[in-house]
PDB file of C-alpha atoms and ligand atoms in Angstrom:
ATOM      1  CA  UNK A   1     134.836 -24.322-164.693  1.00 69.00           C
ATOM      2  CA  UNK A   2     134.630 -22.090-167.785  1.00 89.00           C
ATOM      3  CA  UNK A   3     131.407 -20.105-167.938  1.00 97.00           C
ATOM      4  CA  UNK A   4     130.003 -18.293-170.976  1.00 97.00           C
ATOM      5  CA  UNK A   5     127.138 -16.241-169.575  1.00 98.00           C
ATOM      6  CA  UNK A   6     128.604 -15.143-166.254  1.00 98.00           C
ATOM      7  CA  UNK A   7     131.969 -13.837-165.055  1.00 98.00           C
ATOM      8  CA  UNK A   8     133.296 -14.989-161.696  1.00 98.00           C
ATOM      9  CA  UNK A   9     136.065 -13.249-159.789  1.00 98.00           C
ATOM     10  CA  UNK A  10     137.304 -14.090-156.318  1.00 97.00           C
ATOM     11  CA  UNK A  11     139.259 -11.482-154.405  1.00 95.00           C
ATOM     12  CA  UNK A  12     139.795 -10.895-150.698  1.00 95.00           C
ATOM     13  CA  UNK A  13     137.426 -13.724-149.736  1.00 97.00           C
ATOM     14  CA  UNK A  14     134.547 -12.318-151.804  1.00 98.00           C
ATOM     15  CA  UNK A  15     133.231 -14.049-154.937  1.00 98.00           C
ATOM     16  CA  UNK A  16     131.680 -11.633-157.406  1.00 98.00           C
ATOM     17  CA  UNK A  17     129.367 -13.273-159.941  1.00 98.00           C
ATOM     18  CA  UNK A  18     128.499 -10.934-162.801  1.00 98.00           C
ATOM     19  CA  UNK A  19     125.657 -11.862-165.113  1.00 98.00           C
ATOM     20  CA  UNK A  20     126.946 -11.323-168.616  1.00 98.00           C
ATOM     21  CA  UNK A  21     124.482 -11.502-171.504  1.00 98.00           C
ATOM     22  CA  UNK A  22     124.627  -7.796-172.399  1.00 97.00           C
ATOM     23  CA  UNK A  23     122.798  -8.162-175.728  1.00 97.00           C
ATOM     24  CA  UNK A  24     119.749  -9.564-173.945  1.00 98.00           C
ATOM     25  CA  UNK A  25     119.914  -7.350-170.811  1.00 98.00           C
ATOM     26  CA  UNK A  26     121.072 -10.435-168.875  1.00 98.00           C
ATOM     27  CA  UNK A  27     117.854 -12.319-169.618  1.00 98.00           C
ATOM     28  CA  UNK A  28     117.926 -15.518-167.597  1.00 98.00           C
ATOM     29  CA  UNK A  29     118.072 -18.427-170.030  1.00 97.00           C
ATOM     30  CA  UNK A  30     118.684 -22.065-169.161  1.00 97.00           C
ATOM     31  CA  UNK A  31     122.431 -21.776-169.658  1.00 97.00           C
ATOM     32  CA  UNK A  32     122.790 -18.674-167.503  1.00 98.00           C
ATOM     33  CA  UNK A  33     120.677 -20.083-164.679  1.00 98.00           C
ATOM     34  CA  UNK A  34     122.672 -23.350-164.741  1.00 98.00           C
ATOM     35  CA  UNK A  35     125.992 -21.506-164.721  1.00 98.00           C
ATOM     36  CA  UNK A  36     124.825 -19.159-161.974  1.00 98.00           C
ATOM     37  CA  UNK A  37     123.754 -22.058-159.753  1.00 98.00           C
ATOM     38  CA  UNK A  38     127.041 -23.885-160.399  1.00 98.00           C
ATOM     39  CA  UNK A  39     129.071 -20.752-159.594  1.00 98.00           C
ATOM     40  CA  UNK A  40     127.119 -20.191-156.383  1.00 98.00           C
ATOM     41  CA  UNK A  41     127.633 -23.823-155.367  1.00 98.00           C
ATOM     42  CA  UNK A  42     131.366 -23.567-156.195  1.00 98.00           C
ATOM     43  CA  UNK A  43     131.648 -20.431-154.038  1.00 98.00           C
ATOM     44  CA  UNK A  44     129.684 -22.066-151.230  1.00 98.00           C
ATOM     45  CA  UNK A  45     132.148 -24.960-151.204  1.00 98.00           C
ATOM     46  CA  UNK A  46     135.293 -22.855-151.640  1.00 98.00           C
ATOM     47  CA  UNK A  47     137.207 -22.256-148.382  1.00 96.00           C
ATOM     48  CA  UNK A  48     138.580 -18.987-149.742  1.00 97.00           C
ATOM     49  CA  UNK A  49     135.079 -17.473-150.150  1.00 98.00           C
ATOM     50  CA  UNK A  50     133.291 -15.923-147.171  1.00 98.00           C
ATOM     51  CA  UNK A  51     130.669 -13.802-148.953  1.00 98.00           C
ATOM     52  CA  UNK A  52     129.179 -13.684-152.458  1.00 98.00           C
ATOM     53  CA  UNK A  53     128.014 -10.701-154.548  1.00 98.00           C
ATOM     54  CA  UNK A  54     125.714 -11.218-157.544  1.00 98.00           C
ATOM     55  CA  UNK A  55     125.508  -8.325-159.966  1.00 98.00           C
ATOM     56  CA  UNK A  56     124.704  -7.408-163.559  1.00 98.00           C
ATOM     57  CA  UNK A  57     125.510  -4.434-165.777  1.00 98.00           C
ATOM     58  CA  UNK A  58     124.803  -0.711-165.370  1.00 97.00           C
ATOM     59  CA  UNK A  59     121.720  -1.097-167.572  1.00 98.00           C
ATOM     60  CA  UNK A  60     120.335  -4.357-166.238  1.00 98.00           C
ATOM     61  CA  UNK A  61     120.779  -6.643-163.281  1.00 98.00           C
ATOM     62  CA  UNK A  62     118.512  -8.958-165.300  1.00 98.00           C
ATOM     63  CA  UNK A  63     115.451  -8.122-167.406  1.00 98.00           C
ATOM     64  CA  UNK A  64     113.723 -11.391-166.518  1.00 97.00           C
ATOM     65  CA  UNK A  65     113.535 -14.912-167.772  1.00 97.00           C
ATOM     66  CA  UNK A  66     114.518 -15.209-171.431  1.00 97.00           C
ATOM     67  CA  UNK A  67     111.252 -14.543-173.258  1.00 97.00           C
ATOM     68  CA  UNK A  68     112.596 -15.843-176.593  1.00 97.00           C
ATOM     69  CA  UNK A  69     113.519 -19.157-175.012  1.00 96.00           C
ATOM     70  CA  UNK A  70     110.204 -19.448-173.159  1.00 95.00           C
ATOM     71  CA  UNK A  71     107.824 -18.296-175.854  1.00 95.00           C
ATOM     72  CA  UNK A  72     107.430 -21.612-177.716  1.00 93.00           C
ATOM     73  CA  UNK A  73     107.156 -23.830-174.643  1.00 95.00           C
ATOM     74  CA  UNK A  74     103.960 -25.654-173.699  1.00 96.00           C
ATOM     75  CA  UNK A  75     102.550 -26.796-170.381  1.00 96.00           C
ATOM     76  CA  UNK A  76     104.047 -30.277-170.581  1.00 96.00           C
ATOM     77  CA  UNK A  77     107.447 -28.867-171.483  1.00 94.00           C
ATOM     78  CA  UNK A  78     107.649 -26.419-168.565  1.00 95.00           C
ATOM     79  CA  UNK A  79     106.071 -28.963-166.214  1.00 95.00           C
ATOM     80  CA  UNK A  80     108.772 -31.573-166.775  1.00 95.00           C
ATOM     81  CA  UNK A  81     111.624 -29.102-167.181  1.00 94.00           C
ATOM     82  CA  UNK A  82     110.710 -27.277-163.913  1.00 94.00           C
ATOM     83  CA  UNK A  83     113.658 -24.937-164.499  1.00 94.00           C
ATOM     84  CA  UNK A  84     112.655 -22.105-162.208  1.00 94.00           C
ATOM     85  CA  UNK A  85     111.708 -24.339-159.282  1.00 94.00           C
ATOM     86  CA  UNK A  86     115.024 -26.171-159.564  1.00 95.00           C
ATOM     87  CA  UNK A  87     116.854 -22.847-159.719  1.00 97.00           C
ATOM     88  CA  UNK A  88     114.932 -21.612-156.675  1.00 96.00           C
ATOM     89  CA  UNK A  89     115.882 -24.751-154.749  1.00 97.00           C
ATOM     90  CA  UNK A  90     119.564 -24.614-155.696  1.00 98.00           C
ATOM     91  CA  UNK A  91     119.941 -20.935-154.787  1.00 98.00           C
ATOM     92  CA  UNK A  92     117.965 -21.351-151.558  1.00 97.00           C
ATOM     93  CA  UNK A  93     120.402 -24.104-150.519  1.00 97.00           C
ATOM     94  CA  UNK A  94     123.435 -21.769-150.591  1.00 98.00           C
ATOM     95  CA  UNK A  95     124.573 -21.269-146.983  1.00 98.00           C
ATOM     96  CA  UNK A  96     127.054 -18.400-147.345  1.00 98.00           C
ATOM     97  CA  UNK A  97     125.749 -14.814-147.411  1.00 98.00           C
ATOM     98  CA  UNK A  98     124.809 -13.461-150.852  1.00 98.00           C
ATOM     99  CA  UNK A  99     124.396  -9.755-151.639  1.00 98.00           C
ATOM    100  CA  UNK A 100     122.569  -8.635-154.791  1.00 98.00           C
ATOM    101  CA  UNK A 101     124.111  -5.457-156.231  1.00 98.00           C
ATOM    102  CA  UNK A 102     121.374  -4.165-158.527  1.00 98.00           C
ATOM    103  CA  UNK A 103     121.783  -1.453-161.152  1.00 98.00           C
ATOM    104  CA  UNK A 104     119.229  -0.831-163.905  1.00 98.00           C
ATOM    105  CA  UNK A 105     116.434  -3.287-164.597  1.00 98.00           C
ATOM    106  CA  UNK A 106     115.600  -6.101-162.183  1.00 98.00           C
ATOM    107  CA  UNK A 107     112.400  -7.382-163.744  1.00 98.00           C
ATOM    108  CA  UNK A 108     110.465 -10.614-163.534  1.00 98.00           C
ATOM    109  CA  UNK A 109     112.972 -13.381-162.848  1.00 98.00           C
ATOM    110  CA  UNK A 110     115.599 -10.653-162.323  1.00 98.00           C
ATOM    111  CA  UNK A 111     113.649  -9.184-159.412  1.00 98.00           C
ATOM    112  CA  UNK A 112     113.016 -12.691-158.139  1.00 98.00           C
ATOM    113  CA  UNK A 113     116.714 -13.549-158.324  1.00 98.00           C
ATOM    114  CA  UNK A 114     117.611 -10.376-156.402  1.00 98.00           C
ATOM    115  CA  UNK A 115     115.032 -11.292-153.750  1.00 98.00           C
ATOM    116  CA  UNK A 116     116.557 -14.760-153.403  1.00 98.00           C
ATOM    117  CA  UNK A 117     119.820 -13.158-152.355  1.00 98.00           C
ATOM    118  CA  UNK A 118     120.131 -12.247-148.668  1.00 98.00           C
ATOM    119  CA  UNK A 119     119.848  -8.522-149.158  1.00 98.00           C
ATOM    120  CA  UNK A 120     119.770  -6.031-152.000  1.00 98.00           C
ATOM    121  CA  UNK A 121     121.951  -2.968-152.437  1.00 98.00           C
ATOM    122  CA  UNK A 122     120.550  -0.855-155.252  1.00 98.00           C
ATOM    123  CA  UNK A 123     121.985   1.817-157.514  1.00 98.00           C
ATOM    124  CA  UNK A 124     119.783   4.902-157.866  1.00 98.00           C
ATOM    125  CA  UNK A 125     119.236   3.705-161.459  1.00 98.00           C
ATOM    126  CA  UNK A 126     117.571   0.459-160.330  1.00 98.00           C
ATOM    127  CA  UNK A 127     114.071  -0.446-161.462  1.00 98.00           C
ATOM    128  CA  UNK A 128     112.242  -3.394-159.965  1.00 98.00           C
ATOM    129  CA  UNK A 129     109.127  -5.022-161.364  1.00 98.00           C
ATOM    130  CA  UNK A 130     107.086  -8.154-161.939  1.00 98.00           C
ATOM    131  CA  UNK A 131     105.822  -7.413-165.463  1.00 98.00           C
ATOM    132  CA  UNK A 132     104.968 -11.035-166.308  1.00 98.00           C
ATOM    133  CA  UNK A 133     101.285 -10.048-166.366  1.00 98.00           C
ATOM    134  CA  UNK A 134     101.991  -8.206-169.643  1.00 98.00           C
ATOM    135  CA  UNK A 135     103.183 -11.480-171.189  1.00 98.00           C
ATOM    136  CA  UNK A 136     100.105 -13.485-170.289  1.00 97.00           C
ATOM    137  CA  UNK A 137     101.734 -15.296-167.366  1.00 97.00           C
ATOM    138  CA  UNK A 138     102.446 -14.673-163.694  1.00 97.00           C
ATOM    139  CA  UNK A 139     105.706 -14.624-161.755  1.00 97.00           C
ATOM    140  CA  UNK A 140     107.305 -18.078-161.625  1.00 95.00           C
ATOM    141  CA  UNK A 141     110.234 -17.929-159.215  1.00 95.00           C
ATOM    142  CA  UNK A 142     108.790 -16.317-156.081  1.00 95.00           C
ATOM    143  CA  UNK A 143     107.526 -12.941-157.350  1.00 97.00           C
ATOM    144  CA  UNK A 144     104.074 -13.370-155.839  1.00 98.00           C
ATOM    145  CA  UNK A 145     105.481 -14.867-152.625  1.00 97.00           C
ATOM    146  CA  UNK A 146     108.793 -13.245-151.710  1.00 97.00           C
ATOM    147  CA  UNK A 147     107.763  -9.778-152.950  1.00 98.00           C
ATOM    148  CA  UNK A 148     104.675  -9.946-150.726  1.00 98.00           C
ATOM    149  CA  UNK A 149     106.838 -10.800-147.719  1.00 96.00           C
ATOM    150  CA  UNK A 150     109.243  -7.963-148.541  1.00 97.00           C
ATOM    151  CA  UNK A 151     106.760  -5.150-149.285  1.00 98.00           C
ATOM    152  CA  UNK A 152     103.330  -6.325-148.062  1.00 97.00           C
ATOM    153  CA  UNK A 153     100.157  -7.294-149.894  1.00 98.00           C
ATOM    154  CA  UNK A 154      99.073  -3.935-151.293  1.00 98.00           C
ATOM    155  CA  UNK A 155     102.298  -3.047-153.083  1.00 98.00           C
ATOM    156  CA  UNK A 156     102.887  -6.649-154.164  1.00 98.00           C
ATOM    157  CA  UNK A 157      99.407  -6.825-155.702  1.00 98.00           C
ATOM    158  CA  UNK A 158     100.034  -3.467-157.387  1.00 98.00           C
ATOM    159  CA  UNK A 159     103.332  -4.694-158.876  1.00 98.00           C
ATOM    160  CA  UNK A 160     102.042  -8.131-159.878  1.00 98.00           C
ATOM    161  CA  UNK A 161      98.717  -6.914-161.304  1.00 98.00           C
ATOM    162  CA  UNK A 162      99.761  -3.721-163.111  1.00 98.00           C
ATOM    163  CA  UNK A 163     103.303  -4.776-164.023  1.00 98.00           C
ATOM    164  CA  UNK A 164     104.564  -1.279-163.178  1.00 98.00           C
ATOM    165  CA  UNK A 165     108.182  -0.683-162.193  1.00 98.00           C
ATOM    166  CA  UNK A 166     109.348   0.562-158.794  1.00 98.00           C
ATOM    167  CA  UNK A 167     112.334   2.904-158.705  1.00 98.00           C
ATOM    168  CA  UNK A 168     115.149   2.564-156.176  1.00 98.00           C
ATOM    169  CA  UNK A 169     113.768   5.133-153.724  1.00 98.00           C
ATOM    170  CA  UNK A 170     110.353   3.506-153.643  1.00 98.00           C
ATOM    171  CA  UNK A 171     112.010   0.102-153.264  1.00 98.00           C
ATOM    172  CA  UNK A 172     114.007   1.363-150.287  1.00 98.00           C
ATOM    173  CA  UNK A 173     110.939   2.943-148.668  1.00 98.00           C
ATOM    174  CA  UNK A 174     109.036  -0.312-149.161  1.00 98.00           C
ATOM    175  CA  UNK A 175     111.795  -2.418-147.593  1.00 98.00           C
ATOM    176  CA  UNK A 176     112.737  -4.285-150.754  1.00 98.00           C
ATOM    177  CA  UNK A 177     116.302  -2.964-150.722  1.00 98.00           C
ATOM    178  CA  UNK A 178     118.559  -2.231-147.776  1.00 98.00           C
ATOM    179  CA  UNK A 179     120.514   0.705-149.243  1.00 98.00           C
ATOM    180  CA  UNK A 180     120.458   2.948-152.322  1.00 98.00           C
ATOM    181  CA  UNK A 181     123.674   4.508-153.600  1.00 98.00           C
ATOM    182  CA  UNK A 182     124.674   6.522-156.691  1.00 98.00           C
ATOM    183  CA  UNK A 183     125.129   4.143-159.631  1.00 98.00           C
ATOM    184  CA  UNK A 184     128.878   4.790-159.832  1.00 98.00           C
ATOM    185  CA  UNK A 185     129.324   3.683-156.225  1.00 98.00           C
ATOM    186  CA  UNK A 186     127.258   0.490-156.449  1.00 98.00           C
ATOM    187  CA  UNK A 187     130.116  -2.018-156.556  1.00 98.00           C
ATOM    188  CA  UNK A 188     132.197  -0.148-153.961  1.00 98.00           C
ATOM    189  CA  UNK A 189     129.244  -0.214-151.594  1.00 98.00           C
ATOM    190  CA  UNK A 190     128.454  -3.896-152.262  1.00 98.00           C
ATOM    191  CA  UNK A 191     132.098  -4.954-151.942  1.00 98.00           C
ATOM    192  CA  UNK A 192     132.450  -2.894-148.763  1.00 98.00           C
ATOM    193  CA  UNK A 193     129.463  -4.675-147.245  1.00 98.00           C
ATOM    194  CA  UNK A 194     130.818  -8.039-148.427  1.00 98.00           C
ATOM    195  CA  UNK A 195     134.209  -7.282-146.856  1.00 98.00           C
ATOM    196  CA  UNK A 196     132.568  -6.442-143.543  1.00 98.00           C
ATOM    197  CA  UNK A 197     130.754  -9.784-143.634  1.00 98.00           C
ATOM    198  CA  UNK A 198     133.927 -11.622-144.705  1.00 98.00           C
ATOM    199  CA  UNK A 199     135.745 -10.326-141.604  1.00 97.00           C
ATOM    200  CA  UNK A 200     133.328 -12.081-139.244  1.00 97.00           C
ATOM    201  CA  UNK A 201     133.390 -15.706-138.241  1.00 97.00           C
ATOM    202  CA  UNK A 202     131.872 -17.698-141.110  1.00 97.00           C
ATOM    203  CA  UNK A 203     130.191 -19.881-138.499  1.00 97.00           C
ATOM    204  CA  UNK A 204     128.248 -16.889-137.252  1.00 97.00           C
ATOM    205  CA  UNK A 205     127.384 -15.299-140.590  1.00 98.00           C
ATOM    206  CA  UNK A 206     126.054 -18.631-141.849  1.00 98.00           C
ATOM    207  CA  UNK A 207     124.125 -19.174-138.613  1.00 98.00           C
ATOM    208  CA  UNK A 208     122.663 -15.639-138.733  1.00 98.00           C
ATOM    209  CA  UNK A 209     121.558 -16.189-142.341  1.00 98.00           C
ATOM    210  CA  UNK A 210     119.934 -19.480-141.424  1.00 98.00           C
ATOM    211  CA  UNK A 211     118.115 -17.906-138.468  1.00 98.00           C
ATOM    212  CA  UNK A 212     116.787 -14.907-140.429  1.00 98.00           C
ATOM    213  CA  UNK A 213     115.671 -17.177-143.268  1.00 97.00           C
ATOM    214  CA  UNK A 214     113.826 -19.318-140.724  1.00 97.00           C
ATOM    215  CA  UNK A 215     111.561 -16.357-139.958  1.00 96.00           C
ATOM    216  CA  UNK A 216     110.041 -16.730-143.436  1.00 93.00           C
ATOM    217  CA  UNK A 217     109.202 -20.375-142.887  1.00 94.00           C
ATOM    218  CA  UNK A 218     107.741 -20.588-139.414  1.00 96.00           C
ATOM    219  CA  UNK A 219     105.742 -18.976-136.593  1.00 97.00           C
ATOM    220  CA  UNK A 220     107.294 -16.374-134.281  1.00 97.00           C
ATOM    221  CA  UNK A 221     107.478 -18.716-131.286  1.00 98.00           C
ATOM    222  CA  UNK A 222     109.086 -21.511-133.345  1.00 98.00           C
ATOM    223  CA  UNK A 223     111.468 -18.997-134.908  1.00 98.00           C
ATOM    224  CA  UNK A 224     112.469 -17.637-131.497  1.00 98.00           C
ATOM    225  CA  UNK A 225     113.047 -21.208-130.305  1.00 98.00           C
ATOM    226  CA  UNK A 226     115.190 -21.935-133.364  1.00 98.00           C
ATOM    227  CA  UNK A 227     117.192 -18.745-132.746  1.00 98.00           C
ATOM    228  CA  UNK A 228     117.678 -19.637-129.070  1.00 98.00           C
ATOM    229  CA  UNK A 229     119.046 -23.086-129.939  1.00 98.00           C
ATOM    230  CA  UNK A 230     121.457 -21.641-132.500  1.00 97.00           C
ATOM    231  CA  UNK A 231     122.467 -18.860-130.080  1.00 98.00           C
ATOM    232  CA  UNK A 232     123.249 -21.392-127.344  1.00 98.00           C
ATOM    233  CA  UNK A 233     125.240 -23.521-129.801  1.00 97.00           C
ATOM    234  CA  UNK A 234     127.497 -20.533-130.590  1.00 97.00           C
ATOM    235  CA  UNK A 235     128.877 -20.842-127.054  1.00 98.00           C
ATOM    236  CA  UNK A 236     130.471 -24.140-128.072  1.00 97.00           C
ATOM    237  CA  UNK A 237     132.712 -22.319-130.560  1.00 97.00           C
ATOM    238  CA  UNK A 238     136.214 -20.892-130.203  1.00 97.00           C
ATOM    239  CA  UNK A 239     135.063 -17.839-132.160  1.00 98.00           C
ATOM    240  CA  UNK A 240     132.633 -16.902-129.362  1.00 98.00           C
ATOM    241  CA  UNK A 241     135.526 -17.005-126.865  1.00 97.00           C
ATOM    242  CA  UNK A 242     137.733 -15.016-129.235  1.00 97.00           C
ATOM    243  CA  UNK A 243     135.060 -12.427-130.132  1.00 97.00           C
ATOM    244  CA  UNK A 244     134.199 -11.671-126.512  1.00 98.00           C
ATOM    245  CA  UNK A 245     137.839 -11.766-125.320  1.00 98.00           C
ATOM    246  CA  UNK A 246     138.804  -9.348-128.104  1.00 98.00           C
ATOM    247  CA  UNK A 247     136.075  -6.934-127.000  1.00 98.00           C
ATOM    248  CA  UNK A 248     137.218  -7.043-123.385  1.00 98.00           C
ATOM    249  CA  UNK A 249     140.885  -6.663-124.384  1.00 98.00           C
ATOM    250  CA  UNK A 250     139.985  -3.775-126.748  1.00 98.00           C
ATOM    251  CA  UNK A 251     141.519  -5.420-129.815  1.00 97.00           C
ATOM    252  CA  UNK A 252     140.354  -6.727-133.206  1.00 96.00           C
ATOM    253  CA  UNK A 253     138.963 -10.276-133.079  1.00 96.00           C
ATOM    254  CA  UNK A 254     140.838 -12.939-135.053  1.00 96.00           C
ATOM    255  CA  UNK A 255     138.142 -15.395-136.030  1.00 97.00           C
ATOM    256  CA  UNK A 256     139.155 -18.898-137.163  1.00 96.00           C
ATOM    257  CA  UNK A 257     135.763 -20.400-138.047  1.00 95.00           C
ATOM    258  CA  UNK A 258     136.073 -22.861-135.188  1.00 95.00           C
TER     259      UNK A 258
HETATM  260  N1  CO8 B   1     114.127 -11.969-172.559  1.00 94.64           N
HETATM  261  C1  CO8 B   1     114.780 -12.004-173.722  1.00 94.64           C
HETATM  262  N2  CO8 B   1     115.328 -10.900-174.303  1.00 94.64           N
HETATM  263  C2  CO8 B   1     115.208  -9.743-173.650  1.00 94.64           C
HETATM  264  C3  CO8 B   1     114.531  -9.627-172.415  1.00 94.64           C
HETATM  265  C4  CO8 B   1     113.984 -10.818-171.861  1.00 94.64           C
HETATM  266  N3  CO8 B   1     113.370 -10.833-170.664  1.00 94.64           N
HETATM  267  N4  CO8 B   1     114.553  -8.353-172.019  1.00 94.64           N
HETATM  268  C5  CO8 B   1     115.219  -7.674-172.967  1.00 94.64           C
HETATM  269  N5  CO8 B   1     115.618  -8.507-173.971  1.00 94.64           N
HETATM  270  C6  CO8 B   1     116.362  -8.179-175.179  1.00 94.64           C
HETATM  271  C7  CO8 B   1     115.477  -7.469-176.180  1.00 94.64           C
HETATM  272  O1  CO8 B   1     114.702  -8.404-176.910  1.00 94.64           O
HETATM  273  C8  CO8 B   1     116.500  -6.758-177.003  1.00 94.64           C
HETATM  274  O2  CO8 B   1     117.075  -7.688-177.894  1.00 94.64           O
HETATM  275  P1  CO8 B   1     117.216  -7.328-179.483  1.00 94.64           P
HETATM  276  O3  CO8 B   1     118.151  -6.153-179.500  1.00 94.64           O
HETATM  277  O4  CO8 B   1     117.784  -8.570-180.056  1.00 94.64           O
HETATM  278  O5  CO8 B   1     115.846  -6.982-179.942  1.00 94.64           O
HETATM  279  C9  CO8 B   1     117.573  -6.374-175.995  1.00 94.64           C
HETATM  280  O6  CO8 B   1     117.379  -7.233-174.882  1.00 94.64           O
HETATM  281  C10 CO8 B   1     117.444  -4.947-175.504  1.00 94.64           C
HETATM  282  O7  CO8 B   1     116.125  -4.773-175.026  1.00 94.64           O
HETATM  283  P2  CO8 B   1     115.213  -3.539-175.483  1.00 94.64           P
HETATM  284  O8  CO8 B   1     115.544  -3.104-176.880  1.00 94.64           O
HETATM  285  O9  CO8 B   1     113.799  -3.913-175.222  1.00 94.64           O
HETATM  286  O10 CO8 B   1     115.730  -2.414-174.459  1.00 94.64           O
HETATM  287  P3  CO8 B   1     114.899  -1.166-173.929  1.00 94.64           P
HETATM  288  O11 CO8 B   1     115.914  -0.324-173.199  1.00 94.64           O
HETATM  289  O12 CO8 B   1     114.104  -0.556-174.996  1.00 94.64           O
HETATM  290  O13 CO8 B   1     113.858  -1.776-172.862  1.00 94.64           O
HETATM  291  C11 CO8 B   1     113.200  -3.199-171.020  1.00 94.64           C
HETATM  292  C12 CO8 B   1     114.334  -2.380-171.686  1.00 94.64           C
HETATM  293  C13 CO8 B   1     112.096  -2.249-170.515  1.00 94.64           C
HETATM  294  C14 CO8 B   1     113.801  -3.949-169.852  1.00 94.64           C
HETATM  295  C15 CO8 B   1     112.592  -4.176-172.054  1.00 94.64           C
HETATM  296  O14 CO8 B   1     113.645  -4.895-172.668  1.00 94.64           O
HETATM  297  C16 CO8 B   1     111.629  -5.177-171.465  1.00 94.64           C
HETATM  298  O15 CO8 B   1     110.494  -4.829-171.180  1.00 94.64           O
HETATM  299  N6  CO8 B   1     112.092  -6.436-171.302  1.00 94.64           N
HETATM  300  C17 CO8 B   1     111.241  -7.520-170.829  1.00 94.64           C
HETATM  301  C18 CO8 B   1     110.967  -7.393-169.350  1.00 94.64           C
HETATM  302  C19 CO8 B   1     110.055  -8.525-168.909  1.00 94.64           C
HETATM  303  O16 CO8 B   1     108.921  -8.629-169.326  1.00 94.64           O
HETATM  304  N7  CO8 B   1     110.574  -9.366-167.997  1.00 94.64           N
HETATM  305  C20 CO8 B   1     109.824 -10.493-167.480  1.00 94.64           C
HETATM  306  C21 CO8 B   1     110.157 -11.708-168.274  1.00 94.64           C
HETATM  307  S1  CO8 B   1     109.119 -13.068-167.846  1.00 94.64           S
HETATM  308  C22 CO8 B   1     109.818 -13.680-166.446  1.00 94.64           C
HETATM  309  O17 CO8 B   1     110.792 -13.201-165.923  1.00 94.64           O
HETATM  310  C23 CO8 B   1     109.119 -14.897-165.893  1.00 94.64           C
HETATM  311  C24 CO8 B   1     109.677 -15.227-164.546  1.00 94.64           C
HETATM  312  C25 CO8 B   1     109.638 -16.682-164.312  1.00 94.64           C
HETATM  313  C26 CO8 B   1     110.783 -17.122-163.437  1.00 94.64           C
HETATM  314  C27 CO8 B   1     112.101 -16.641-163.967  1.00 94.64           C
HETATM  315  C28 CO8 B   1     113.277 -17.276-163.307  1.00 94.64           C
HETATM  316  C29 CO8 B   1     114.563 -16.905-163.908  1.00 94.64           C
END
């Protein structure tokens, strides 16, 4: 499918989706969100893809929902349109691992989009924030919920109430991002991580993602039970036999997603 607001490239089993509205700092308008969801769904259903990277430009991962597009809307309009909830649901349904490679601004919906990915690798130039409070609204795609789970109540309240930005080091200390690298190395680092994931059995990376995500939805004992059931089910796969045989034979495993 031809996209206008994103660029999609697939190489070595990794789909890279680059948000591409440079004049608006990748502000997330209806078209971009629709194209992004379609590209993620395409990648999820494409046998050649084993991991996905979502990224933006050096200056902005995404500076939030498109304020120009939103500014004239009323309650009834946003209620029926329900754009951000639908986007949240479509992205949450993606089963393959997704890495957010964040350089520059990740604000409002941009921060929320990064948090919907499975983990965030940040450039040292990255700035995260939920500045919706300055616009007379609150976060609308998980910024009060996911950010709180990532960084705890105090910092989430601080971000959501003051609208201040968090730099990459603070974001790493707070647990929002998994790694910080010099801006020039951002894509190398993200692609390296994606390659490592792509080498594993897709059965196991998808199962691991599902199990970690479960921890956000349930109690510890239910989560442990879920993990145990998935763990046991892995022993029905050829990849478990191959992975363990390869270790014992001191060779590289050849996974076949079976
Ligand atoms: N929407 C629309 N246009 C934007 C946005 C945006 N969020 N952010 C930047 N732009 C545009 C600017 O209007 C400007 O366009 P133009 O040249 O035509 O005037 C261009 O991008 C460059 O921006 P600046 O000149 O402002 O660049 P600066 O380097 O001076 O400043 C900032 C960069 C600090 C990032 C600044 O642009 C800014 O504060 N942007 C808005 C950040 C913001 O408030 N984000 C939250 C938006 S609300 C939101 O996300 C609600 C979430 C609900 C769910 C969303 C799901 C997707």
